[in-house]
Short mmCIF file of C-alpha atoms and ligand atoms in Angstrom, two decimals:
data_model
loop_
_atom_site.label_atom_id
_atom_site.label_comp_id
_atom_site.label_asym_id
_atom_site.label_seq_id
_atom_site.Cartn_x
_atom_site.Cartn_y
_atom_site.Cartn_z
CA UNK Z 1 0.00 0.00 0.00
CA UNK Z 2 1.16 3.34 -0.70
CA UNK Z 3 0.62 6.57 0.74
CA UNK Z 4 -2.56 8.15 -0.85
CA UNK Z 5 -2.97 12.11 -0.33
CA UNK Z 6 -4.57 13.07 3.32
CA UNK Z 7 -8.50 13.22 3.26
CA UNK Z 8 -8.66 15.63 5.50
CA UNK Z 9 -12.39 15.41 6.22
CA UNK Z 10 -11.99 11.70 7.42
CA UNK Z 11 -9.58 12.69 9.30
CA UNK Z 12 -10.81 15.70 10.61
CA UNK Z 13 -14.17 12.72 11.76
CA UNK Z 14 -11.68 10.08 13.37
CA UNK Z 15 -10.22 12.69 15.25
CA UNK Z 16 -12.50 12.43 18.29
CA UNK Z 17 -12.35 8.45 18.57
CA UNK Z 18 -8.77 9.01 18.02
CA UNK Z 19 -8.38 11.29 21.46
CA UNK Z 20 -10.97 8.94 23.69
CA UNK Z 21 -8.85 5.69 22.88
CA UNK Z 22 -5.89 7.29 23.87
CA UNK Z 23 -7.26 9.32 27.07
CA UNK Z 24 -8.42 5.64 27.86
CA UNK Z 25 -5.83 3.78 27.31
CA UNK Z 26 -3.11 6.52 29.23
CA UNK Z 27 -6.09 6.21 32.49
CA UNK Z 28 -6.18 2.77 32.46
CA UNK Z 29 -2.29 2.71 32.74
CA UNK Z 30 -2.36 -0.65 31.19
CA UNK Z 31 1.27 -1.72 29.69
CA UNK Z 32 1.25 -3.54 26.20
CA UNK Z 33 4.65 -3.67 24.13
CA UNK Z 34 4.69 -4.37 20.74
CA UNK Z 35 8.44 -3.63 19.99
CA UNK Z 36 10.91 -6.53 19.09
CA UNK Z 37 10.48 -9.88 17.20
CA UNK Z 38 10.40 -12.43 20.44
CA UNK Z 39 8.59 -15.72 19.38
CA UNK Z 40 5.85 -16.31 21.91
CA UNK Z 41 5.76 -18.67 24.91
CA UNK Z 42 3.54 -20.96 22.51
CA UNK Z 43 6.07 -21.11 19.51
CA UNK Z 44 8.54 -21.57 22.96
CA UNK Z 45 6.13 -24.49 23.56
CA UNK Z 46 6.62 -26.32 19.86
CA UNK Z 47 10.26 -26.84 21.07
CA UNK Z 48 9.85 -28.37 24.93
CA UNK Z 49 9.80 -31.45 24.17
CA UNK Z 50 13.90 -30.81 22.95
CA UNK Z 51 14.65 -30.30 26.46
CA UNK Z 52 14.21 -34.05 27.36
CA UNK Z 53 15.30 -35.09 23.93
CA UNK Z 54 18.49 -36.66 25.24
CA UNK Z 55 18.51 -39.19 27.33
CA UNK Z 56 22.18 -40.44 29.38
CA UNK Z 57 23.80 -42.50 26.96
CA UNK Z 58 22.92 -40.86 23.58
CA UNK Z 59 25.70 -38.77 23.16
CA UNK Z 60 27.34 -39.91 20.06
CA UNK Z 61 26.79 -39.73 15.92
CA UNK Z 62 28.53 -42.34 13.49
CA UNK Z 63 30.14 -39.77 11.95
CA UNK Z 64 31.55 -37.48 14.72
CA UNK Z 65 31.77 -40.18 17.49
CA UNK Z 66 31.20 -38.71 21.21
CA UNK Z 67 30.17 -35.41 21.38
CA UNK Z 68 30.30 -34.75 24.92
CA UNK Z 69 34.48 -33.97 24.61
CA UNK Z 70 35.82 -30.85 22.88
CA UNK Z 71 36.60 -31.36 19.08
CA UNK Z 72 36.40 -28.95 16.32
CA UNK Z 73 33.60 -29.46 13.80
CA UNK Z 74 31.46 -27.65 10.73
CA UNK Z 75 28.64 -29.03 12.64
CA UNK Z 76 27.09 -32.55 12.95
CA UNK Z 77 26.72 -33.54 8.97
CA UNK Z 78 23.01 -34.98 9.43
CA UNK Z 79 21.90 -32.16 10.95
CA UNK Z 80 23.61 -30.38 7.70
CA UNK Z 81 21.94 -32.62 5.85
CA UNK Z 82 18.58 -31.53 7.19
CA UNK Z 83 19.08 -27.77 6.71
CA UNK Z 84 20.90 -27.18 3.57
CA UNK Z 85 18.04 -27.64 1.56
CA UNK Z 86 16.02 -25.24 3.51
CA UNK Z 87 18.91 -22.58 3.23
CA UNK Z 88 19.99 -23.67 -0.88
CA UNK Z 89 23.23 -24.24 0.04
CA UNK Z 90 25.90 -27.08 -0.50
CA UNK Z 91 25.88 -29.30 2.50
CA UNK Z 92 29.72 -29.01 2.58
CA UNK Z 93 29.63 -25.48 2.68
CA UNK Z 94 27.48 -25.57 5.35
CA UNK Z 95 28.83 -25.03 8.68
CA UNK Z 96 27.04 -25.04 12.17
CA UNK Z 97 27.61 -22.72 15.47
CA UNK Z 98 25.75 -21.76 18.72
CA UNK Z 99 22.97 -20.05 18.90
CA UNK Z 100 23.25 -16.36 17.67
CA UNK Z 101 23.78 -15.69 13.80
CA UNK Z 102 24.24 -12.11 15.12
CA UNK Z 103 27.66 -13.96 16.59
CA UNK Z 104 28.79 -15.29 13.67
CA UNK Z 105 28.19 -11.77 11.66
CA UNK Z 106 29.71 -9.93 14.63
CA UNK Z 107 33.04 -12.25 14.16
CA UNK Z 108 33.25 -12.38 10.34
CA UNK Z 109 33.57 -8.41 10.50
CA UNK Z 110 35.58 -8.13 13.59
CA UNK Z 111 37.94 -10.79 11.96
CA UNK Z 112 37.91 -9.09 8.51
CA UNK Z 113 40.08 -5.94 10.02
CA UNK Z 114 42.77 -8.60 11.04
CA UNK Z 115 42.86 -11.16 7.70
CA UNK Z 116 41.05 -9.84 5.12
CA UNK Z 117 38.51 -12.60 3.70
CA UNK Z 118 39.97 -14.06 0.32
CA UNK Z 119 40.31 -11.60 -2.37
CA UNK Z 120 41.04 -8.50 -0.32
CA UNK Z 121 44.40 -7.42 -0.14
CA UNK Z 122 46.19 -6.59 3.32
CA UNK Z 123 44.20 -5.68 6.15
CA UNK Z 124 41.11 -3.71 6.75
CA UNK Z 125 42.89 -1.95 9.86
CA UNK Z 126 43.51 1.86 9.76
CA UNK Z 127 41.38 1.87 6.57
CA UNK Z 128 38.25 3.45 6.51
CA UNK Z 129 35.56 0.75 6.08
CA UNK Z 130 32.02 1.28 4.76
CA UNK Z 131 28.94 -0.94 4.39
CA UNK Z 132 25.48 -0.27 2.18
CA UNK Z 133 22.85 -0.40 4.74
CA UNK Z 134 19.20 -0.67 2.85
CA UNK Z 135 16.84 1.18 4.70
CA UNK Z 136 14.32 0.74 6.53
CA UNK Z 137 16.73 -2.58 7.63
CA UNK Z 138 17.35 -4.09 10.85
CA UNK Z 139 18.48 -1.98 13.49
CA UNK Z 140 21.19 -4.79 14.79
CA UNK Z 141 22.75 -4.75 11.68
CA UNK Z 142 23.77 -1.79 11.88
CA UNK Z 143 24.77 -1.46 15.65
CA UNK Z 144 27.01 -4.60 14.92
CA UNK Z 145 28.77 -2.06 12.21
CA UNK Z 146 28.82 1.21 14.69
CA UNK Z 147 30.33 -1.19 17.27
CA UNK Z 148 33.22 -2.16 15.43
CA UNK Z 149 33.77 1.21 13.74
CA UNK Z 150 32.30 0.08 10.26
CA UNK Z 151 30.59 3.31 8.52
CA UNK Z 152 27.02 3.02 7.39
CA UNK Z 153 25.66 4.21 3.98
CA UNK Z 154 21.90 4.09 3.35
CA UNK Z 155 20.54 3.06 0.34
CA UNK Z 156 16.45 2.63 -0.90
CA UNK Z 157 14.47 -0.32 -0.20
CA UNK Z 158 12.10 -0.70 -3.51
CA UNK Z 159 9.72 -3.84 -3.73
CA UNK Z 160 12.09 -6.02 -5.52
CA UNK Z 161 14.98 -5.21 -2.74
CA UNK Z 162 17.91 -2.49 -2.74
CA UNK Z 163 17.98 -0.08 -5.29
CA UNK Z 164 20.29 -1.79 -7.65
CA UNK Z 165 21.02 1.65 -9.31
CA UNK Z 166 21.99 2.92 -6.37
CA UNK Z 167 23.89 0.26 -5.05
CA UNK Z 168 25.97 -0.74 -8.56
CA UNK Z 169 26.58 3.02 -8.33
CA UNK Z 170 28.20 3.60 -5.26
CA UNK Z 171 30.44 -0.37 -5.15
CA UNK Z 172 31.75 0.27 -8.41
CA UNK Z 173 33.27 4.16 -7.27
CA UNK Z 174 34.16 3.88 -3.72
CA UNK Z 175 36.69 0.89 -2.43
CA UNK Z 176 35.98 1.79 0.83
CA UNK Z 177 32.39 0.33 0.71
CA UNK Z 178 33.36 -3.32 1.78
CA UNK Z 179 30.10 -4.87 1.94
CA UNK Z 180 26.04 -4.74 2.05
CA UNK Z 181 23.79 -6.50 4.81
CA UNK Z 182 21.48 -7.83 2.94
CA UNK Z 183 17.84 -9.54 4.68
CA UNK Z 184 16.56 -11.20 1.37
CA UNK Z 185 13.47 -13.02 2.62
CA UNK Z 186 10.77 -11.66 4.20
CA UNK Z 187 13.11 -8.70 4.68
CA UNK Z 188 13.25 -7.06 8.75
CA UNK Z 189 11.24 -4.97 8.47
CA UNK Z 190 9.76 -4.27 5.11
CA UNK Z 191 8.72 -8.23 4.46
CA UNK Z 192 10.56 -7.54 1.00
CA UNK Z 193 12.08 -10.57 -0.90
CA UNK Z 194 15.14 -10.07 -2.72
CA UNK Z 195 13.86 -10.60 -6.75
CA UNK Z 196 15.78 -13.28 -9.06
CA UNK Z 197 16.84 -9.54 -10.64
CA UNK Z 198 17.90 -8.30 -7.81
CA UNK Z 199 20.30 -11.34 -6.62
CA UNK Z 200 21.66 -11.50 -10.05
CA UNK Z 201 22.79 -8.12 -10.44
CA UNK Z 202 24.14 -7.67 -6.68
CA UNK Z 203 26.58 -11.42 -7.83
CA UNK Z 204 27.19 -9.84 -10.91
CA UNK Z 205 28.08 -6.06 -9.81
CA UNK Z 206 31.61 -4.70 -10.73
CA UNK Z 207 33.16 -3.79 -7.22
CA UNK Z 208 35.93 -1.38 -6.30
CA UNK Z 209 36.66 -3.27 -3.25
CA UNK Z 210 38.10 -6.69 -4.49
CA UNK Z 211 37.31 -8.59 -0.68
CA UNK Z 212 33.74 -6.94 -0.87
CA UNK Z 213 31.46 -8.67 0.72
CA UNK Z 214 27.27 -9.71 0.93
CA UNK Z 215 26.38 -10.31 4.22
CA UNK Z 216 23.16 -12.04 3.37
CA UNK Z 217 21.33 -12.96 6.70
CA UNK Z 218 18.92 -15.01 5.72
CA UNK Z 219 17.17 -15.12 9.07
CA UNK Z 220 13.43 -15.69 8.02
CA UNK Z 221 14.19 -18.31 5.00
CA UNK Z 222 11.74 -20.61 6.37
CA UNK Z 223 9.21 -18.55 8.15
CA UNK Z 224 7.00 -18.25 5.69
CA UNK Z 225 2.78 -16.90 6.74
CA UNK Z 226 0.75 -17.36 3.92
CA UNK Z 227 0.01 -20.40 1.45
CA UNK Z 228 1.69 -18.23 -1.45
CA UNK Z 229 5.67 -18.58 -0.38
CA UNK Z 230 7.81 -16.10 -2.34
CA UNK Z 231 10.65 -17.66 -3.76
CA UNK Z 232 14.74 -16.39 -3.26
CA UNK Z 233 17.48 -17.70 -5.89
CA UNK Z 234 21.01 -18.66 -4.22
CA UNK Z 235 23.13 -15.98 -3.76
CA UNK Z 236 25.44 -18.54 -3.67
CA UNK Z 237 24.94 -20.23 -7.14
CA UNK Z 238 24.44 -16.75 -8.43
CA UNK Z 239 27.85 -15.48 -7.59
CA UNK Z 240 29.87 -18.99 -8.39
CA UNK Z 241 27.91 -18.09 -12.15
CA UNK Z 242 29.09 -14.10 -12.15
CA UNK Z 243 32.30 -15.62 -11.68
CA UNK Z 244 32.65 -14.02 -7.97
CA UNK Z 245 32.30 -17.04 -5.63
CA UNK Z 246 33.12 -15.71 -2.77
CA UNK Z 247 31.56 -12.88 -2.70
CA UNK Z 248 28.55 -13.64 -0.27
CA UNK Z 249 28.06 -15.07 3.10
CA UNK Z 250 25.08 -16.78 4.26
CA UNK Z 251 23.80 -16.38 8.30
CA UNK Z 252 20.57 -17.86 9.33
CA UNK Z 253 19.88 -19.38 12.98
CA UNK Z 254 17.18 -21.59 14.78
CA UNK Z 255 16.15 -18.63 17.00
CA UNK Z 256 12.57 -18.25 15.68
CA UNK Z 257 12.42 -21.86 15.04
CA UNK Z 258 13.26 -23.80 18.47
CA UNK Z 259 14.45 -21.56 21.27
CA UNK Z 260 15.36 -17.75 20.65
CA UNK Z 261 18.41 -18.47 23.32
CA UNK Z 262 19.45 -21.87 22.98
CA UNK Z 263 19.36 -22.61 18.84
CA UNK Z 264 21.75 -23.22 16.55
CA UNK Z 265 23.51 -20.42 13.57
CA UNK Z 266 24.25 -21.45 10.46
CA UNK Z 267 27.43 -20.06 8.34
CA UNK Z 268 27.76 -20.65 4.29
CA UNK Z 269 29.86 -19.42 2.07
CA UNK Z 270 32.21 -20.28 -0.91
CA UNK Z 271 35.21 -23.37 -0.31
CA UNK Z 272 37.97 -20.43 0.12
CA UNK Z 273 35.19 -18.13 3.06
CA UNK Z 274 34.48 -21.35 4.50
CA UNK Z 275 37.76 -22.07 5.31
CA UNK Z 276 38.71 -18.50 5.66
CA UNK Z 277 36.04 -18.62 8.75
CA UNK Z 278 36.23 -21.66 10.28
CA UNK Z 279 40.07 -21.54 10.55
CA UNK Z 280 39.34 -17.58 12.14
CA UNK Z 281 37.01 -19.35 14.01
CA UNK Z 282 39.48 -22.29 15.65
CA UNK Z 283 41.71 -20.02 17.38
CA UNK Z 284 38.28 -18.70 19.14
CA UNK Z 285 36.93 -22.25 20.12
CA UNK Z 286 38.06 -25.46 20.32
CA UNK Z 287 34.65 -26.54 18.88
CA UNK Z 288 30.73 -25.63 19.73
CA UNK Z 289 28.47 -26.79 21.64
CA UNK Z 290 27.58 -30.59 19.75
CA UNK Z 291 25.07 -31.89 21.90
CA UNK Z 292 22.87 -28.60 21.19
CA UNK Z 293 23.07 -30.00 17.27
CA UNK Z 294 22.20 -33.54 18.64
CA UNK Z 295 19.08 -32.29 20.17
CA UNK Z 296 18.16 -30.28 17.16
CA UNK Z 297 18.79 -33.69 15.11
CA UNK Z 298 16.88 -35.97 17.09
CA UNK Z 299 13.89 -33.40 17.29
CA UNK Z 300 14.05 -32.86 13.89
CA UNK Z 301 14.84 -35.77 11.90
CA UNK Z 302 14.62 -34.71 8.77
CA UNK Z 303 14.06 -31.57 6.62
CA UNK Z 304 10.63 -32.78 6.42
CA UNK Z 305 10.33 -32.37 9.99
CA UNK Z 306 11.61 -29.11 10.03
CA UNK Z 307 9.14 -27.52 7.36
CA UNK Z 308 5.92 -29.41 9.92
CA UNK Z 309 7.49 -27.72 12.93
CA UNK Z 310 7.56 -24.11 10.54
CA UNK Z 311 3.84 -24.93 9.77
CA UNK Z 312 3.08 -25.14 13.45
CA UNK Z 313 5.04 -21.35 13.60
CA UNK Z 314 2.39 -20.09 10.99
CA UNK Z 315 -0.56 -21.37 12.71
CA UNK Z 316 0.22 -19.15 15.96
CA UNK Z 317 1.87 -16.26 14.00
CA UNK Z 318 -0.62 -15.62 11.13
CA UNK Z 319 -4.11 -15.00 13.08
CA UNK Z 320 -1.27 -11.77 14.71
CA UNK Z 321 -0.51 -10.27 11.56
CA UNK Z 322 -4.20 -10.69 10.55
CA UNK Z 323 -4.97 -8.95 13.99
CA UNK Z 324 -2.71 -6.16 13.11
CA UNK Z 325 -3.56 -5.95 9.59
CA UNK Z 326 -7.33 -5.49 10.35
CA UNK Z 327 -6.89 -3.07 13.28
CA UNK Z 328 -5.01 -1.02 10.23
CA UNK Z 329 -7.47 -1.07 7.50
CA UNK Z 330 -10.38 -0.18 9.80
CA UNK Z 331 -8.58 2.45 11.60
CA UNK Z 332 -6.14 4.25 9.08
CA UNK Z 333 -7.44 2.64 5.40
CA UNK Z 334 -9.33 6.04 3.28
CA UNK Z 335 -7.25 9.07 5.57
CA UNK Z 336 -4.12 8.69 3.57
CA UNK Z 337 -1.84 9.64 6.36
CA UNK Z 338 -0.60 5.61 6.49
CA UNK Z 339 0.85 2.87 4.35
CA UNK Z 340 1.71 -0.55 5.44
CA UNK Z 341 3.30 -3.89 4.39
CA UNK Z 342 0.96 -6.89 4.01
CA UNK Z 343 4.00 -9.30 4.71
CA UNK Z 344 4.07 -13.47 3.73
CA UNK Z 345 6.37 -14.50 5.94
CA UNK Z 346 8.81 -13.20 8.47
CA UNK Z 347 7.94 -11.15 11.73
CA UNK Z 348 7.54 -7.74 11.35
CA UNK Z 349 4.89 -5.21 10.03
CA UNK Z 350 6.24 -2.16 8.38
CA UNK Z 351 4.04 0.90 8.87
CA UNK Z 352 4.72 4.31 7.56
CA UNK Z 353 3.31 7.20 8.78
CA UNK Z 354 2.62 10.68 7.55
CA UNK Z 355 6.29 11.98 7.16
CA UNK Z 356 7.41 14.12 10.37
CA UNK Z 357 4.97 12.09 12.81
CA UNK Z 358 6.72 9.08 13.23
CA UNK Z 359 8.64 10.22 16.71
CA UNK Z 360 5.64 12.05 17.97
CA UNK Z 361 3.68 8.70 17.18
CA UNK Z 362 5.74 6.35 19.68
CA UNK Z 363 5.68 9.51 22.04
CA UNK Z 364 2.19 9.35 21.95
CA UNK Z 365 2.04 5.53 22.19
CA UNK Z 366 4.56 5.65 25.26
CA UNK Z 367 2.03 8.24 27.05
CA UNK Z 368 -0.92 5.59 26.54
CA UNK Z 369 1.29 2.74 27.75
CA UNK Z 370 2.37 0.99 24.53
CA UNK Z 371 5.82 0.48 23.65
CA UNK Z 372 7.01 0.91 20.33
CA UNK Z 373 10.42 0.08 18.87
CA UNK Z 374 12.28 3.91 18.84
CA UNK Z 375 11.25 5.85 15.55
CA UNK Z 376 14.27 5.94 13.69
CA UNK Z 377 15.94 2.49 14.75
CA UNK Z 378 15.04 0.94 11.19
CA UNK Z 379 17.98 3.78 10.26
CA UNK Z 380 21.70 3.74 9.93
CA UNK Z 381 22.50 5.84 13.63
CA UNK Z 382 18.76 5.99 14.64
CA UNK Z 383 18.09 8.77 11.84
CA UNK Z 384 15.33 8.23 9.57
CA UNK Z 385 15.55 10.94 7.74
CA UNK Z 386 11.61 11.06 7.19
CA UNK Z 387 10.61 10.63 10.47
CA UNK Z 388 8.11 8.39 9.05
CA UNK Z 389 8.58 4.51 9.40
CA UNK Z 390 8.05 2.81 12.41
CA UNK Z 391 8.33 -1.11 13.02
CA UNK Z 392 5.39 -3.49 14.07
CA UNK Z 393 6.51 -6.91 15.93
CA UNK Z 394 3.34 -9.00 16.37
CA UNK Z 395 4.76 -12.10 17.36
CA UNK Z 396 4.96 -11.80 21.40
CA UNK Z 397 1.91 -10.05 22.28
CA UNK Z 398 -1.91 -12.33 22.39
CA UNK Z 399 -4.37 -11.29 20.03
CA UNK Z 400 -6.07 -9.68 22.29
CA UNK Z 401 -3.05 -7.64 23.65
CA UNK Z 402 -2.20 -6.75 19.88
CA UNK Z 403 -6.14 -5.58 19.41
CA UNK Z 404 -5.57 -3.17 22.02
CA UNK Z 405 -2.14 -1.88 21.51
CA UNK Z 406 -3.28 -1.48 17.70
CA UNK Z 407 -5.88 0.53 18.65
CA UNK Z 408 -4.27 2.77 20.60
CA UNK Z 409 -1.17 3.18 18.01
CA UNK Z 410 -4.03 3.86 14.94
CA UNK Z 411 -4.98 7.02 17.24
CA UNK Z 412 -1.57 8.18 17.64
CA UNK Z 413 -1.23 7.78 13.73
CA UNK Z 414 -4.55 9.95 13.76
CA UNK Z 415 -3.67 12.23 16.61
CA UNK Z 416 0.51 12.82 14.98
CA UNK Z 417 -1.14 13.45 12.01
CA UNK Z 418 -3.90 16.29 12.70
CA UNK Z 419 -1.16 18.10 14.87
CA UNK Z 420 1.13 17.78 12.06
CA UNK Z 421 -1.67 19.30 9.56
CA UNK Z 422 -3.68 21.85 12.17
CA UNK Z 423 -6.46 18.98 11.40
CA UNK Z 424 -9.53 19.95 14.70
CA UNK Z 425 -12.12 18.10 14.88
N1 PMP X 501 18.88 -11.26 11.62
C1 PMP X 501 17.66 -10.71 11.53
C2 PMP X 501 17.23 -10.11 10.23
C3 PMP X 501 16.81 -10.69 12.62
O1 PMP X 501 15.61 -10.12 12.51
C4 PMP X 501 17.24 -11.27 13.84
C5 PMP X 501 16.38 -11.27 15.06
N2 PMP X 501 15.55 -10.21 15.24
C6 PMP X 501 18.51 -11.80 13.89
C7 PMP X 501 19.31 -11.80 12.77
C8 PMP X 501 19.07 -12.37 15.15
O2 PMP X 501 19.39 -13.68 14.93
P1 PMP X 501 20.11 -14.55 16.02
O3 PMP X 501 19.18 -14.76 17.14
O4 PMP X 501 20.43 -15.82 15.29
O5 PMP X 501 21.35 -13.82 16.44
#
């Protein structure tokens, strides 16, 4: 949906329901938070019966032998078996960590200032190193890049992914610009995924910076919300073909698929990253934690058993995003002061506001007792330069907690908006 020009007479007549569901909702000083994508204690519930997966005396594979002792490994190969269909990756390019793919992106740029991945030449320290950052994008991303002194440069989200113009633009000029983060599926938080366009021209893009770098974190490949599931090529089969194979790597994680805190991460890349990283990753750890892969392989089984467990996601997750999708038709469809994403899969809601309201929206919110995630934080340094998107997490609230808190960030939309436009009722 796009943003139609304000009627200002509908607005002008949801002005007064706008200011009693707010008055209400500040008096009642209820608390309702709507602000980062937790799975629920019922998704938490899919995964219990992992806990008591592994009983005393199951503590070995054919392959690896006892996995109780220390002993380096690119992660149990059944369990890579299982998951590097669901990723489109080769299974030997596959490796598996700890929970926490934000880990895994955290080390691969901390260790690129020390030994340059394969391609670049020297080291990235003392130089000044830039990434593309599409915006809106997730806010981690880019605190993972402030935190290790890694310069941000925003670039257009369009329907179909970055704007390739932009981006081709900017890596073929500037070697300093070392890499993109990249969210192709069910993009955090516009929903967006990456077109077979769009992955062909970021493999095939000339680049100033010969160790540049996609970090494609493909966090919500299999978290899909609707019947209709969009389809992503392999970044990884598209860059072997543009004759740049190591150009991308691949993060994903069990943390919205078994337990937000005790999953597993997944690293893939071309031969030459693969052991680029896991020989970075050996002087870190003398090997991760195997019997967390175990349990994942004995609850899983097989990939089969992975896409059921996804299916049991959707049934919790999709009556929330039909709850918040509702709440925003009937509130905010006809003023033209809103647009919103209608995603199929992932966990977020993108909703932009009338440009200029988006901070006085979550102020608003935060009066009536509903937290929203910071205006801004979908931008490189908090900063979007709009003022005007602001990100909906629907997965941790009930329905009946996201009904409310809904309702009482439509007014704020409503309320923003008429201050903005000297709109009285
Ligand atoms: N990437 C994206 C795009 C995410 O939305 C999230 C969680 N919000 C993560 C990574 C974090 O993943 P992990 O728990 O594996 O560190």
């Amino acid at each position: 949906m796009t943003t139609q020009t304000v009627d200002q007479q509908k607005l002008r007549e949801a002005l007064d329901g706008a200011r009693r569901v707010h008055q209400e909702a500040t008096e009642s000083g209820s608390k309702l938070d709507i602000t980062r994508g937790k799975p629920c204690a019922a998704q938490l519930d899919l995964s219990e019966s992992m806990l008591d997966i592994l009983k005393a005396g199951d503590h070995r594979t054919e392959a690896e032998g006892d996995l109780r002792n220390y002993s380096p490994t690119t992660g149990l190969v059944e369990l890579r078996e299982i998951f590097a269909p669901l990723l489109d990756v080769p299974v030997d390019q596959l490796v598996v960590r700890d929970n926490s793919s934000l880990a895994l992106m955290h080390q691969c740029l901390a260790a690129s200032f020390f030994h340059a991945p394969p391609g670049g030449e020297g080291t990235w320290l003392g130089q000044t190193v830039r990434f593309l950052a599409p915006v809106p994008g997730y806010d981690r991303h880019f605190t993972v890049a402030s935190e290790l002194g890694v310069e941000l440069v925003p670039v257009p989200m369009t329907d179909e992914g970055p704007d390739m113009d932009v981006v081709e633009r900017l890596v073929a000029e500037d070697a300093t610009i070392k890499g993109i983060w990249c969210v192709p599926k069910y993009s955090n938080p516009t929903g967006v995924t990456y077109s077979s366009q769009t992955v062909r021209r970021l493999a095939e893009m000339s680049t100033a910076a010969p160790d540049f770098r996609i970090y494609w974190d493909n966090a919500y490949a299999i978290h899909h919300l609707r019947d209709t599931e969009a389809h992503l090529d392999s970044i990884l089969d598209a860059c072997a073909a543009a004759g740049h194979p190591d150009r991308a790597f691949v993060f994903a994680s069990t943390s919205k698929v078994t337990f937000a805190g005790a999953g597993i991460s997944f690293f893939a890349a071309s031969p030459a990253n693969v052991q680029w990283y896991v020989e970075r990753d050996g002087f870190r750890s003398i090997g991760p934690n195997k019997l967390s892969q175990l349990q994942h392989l004995r609850f899983f089984r097989t990939t089969e058993g992975v896409v059921a467990h996804m299916q049991r996601h959707r049934e919790i997750l999709e009556p929330k995003f039909d709850a918040v999708l509702r709440q925003l038709e009937e509130d905010l469809g006809g003023l033209g002061i809103a647009s919103w994403t209608d995603p199929a899969g992932g966990y977020f809601v993108s909703l932009d506001v009338l440009p200029g309201t988006a901070a006085r929206v979550v102020a608003l919110a935060k009066e009536a007792g509903v937290a929203l995630t910071p205006a801004g934080a979908t931008f490189p340094y908090g900063k979007d330069p709009e003022d005007q998107n602001i990100r909906i997490a629907p997965s941790m609230p009930t329905t009946d907690e996201l009904d409310r808190a809904m309702r009482v960030l439509t007014a704020c939309v409503v309320l923003a908006a008429a201050e903005k436009l000297g709109v009285a009722s």
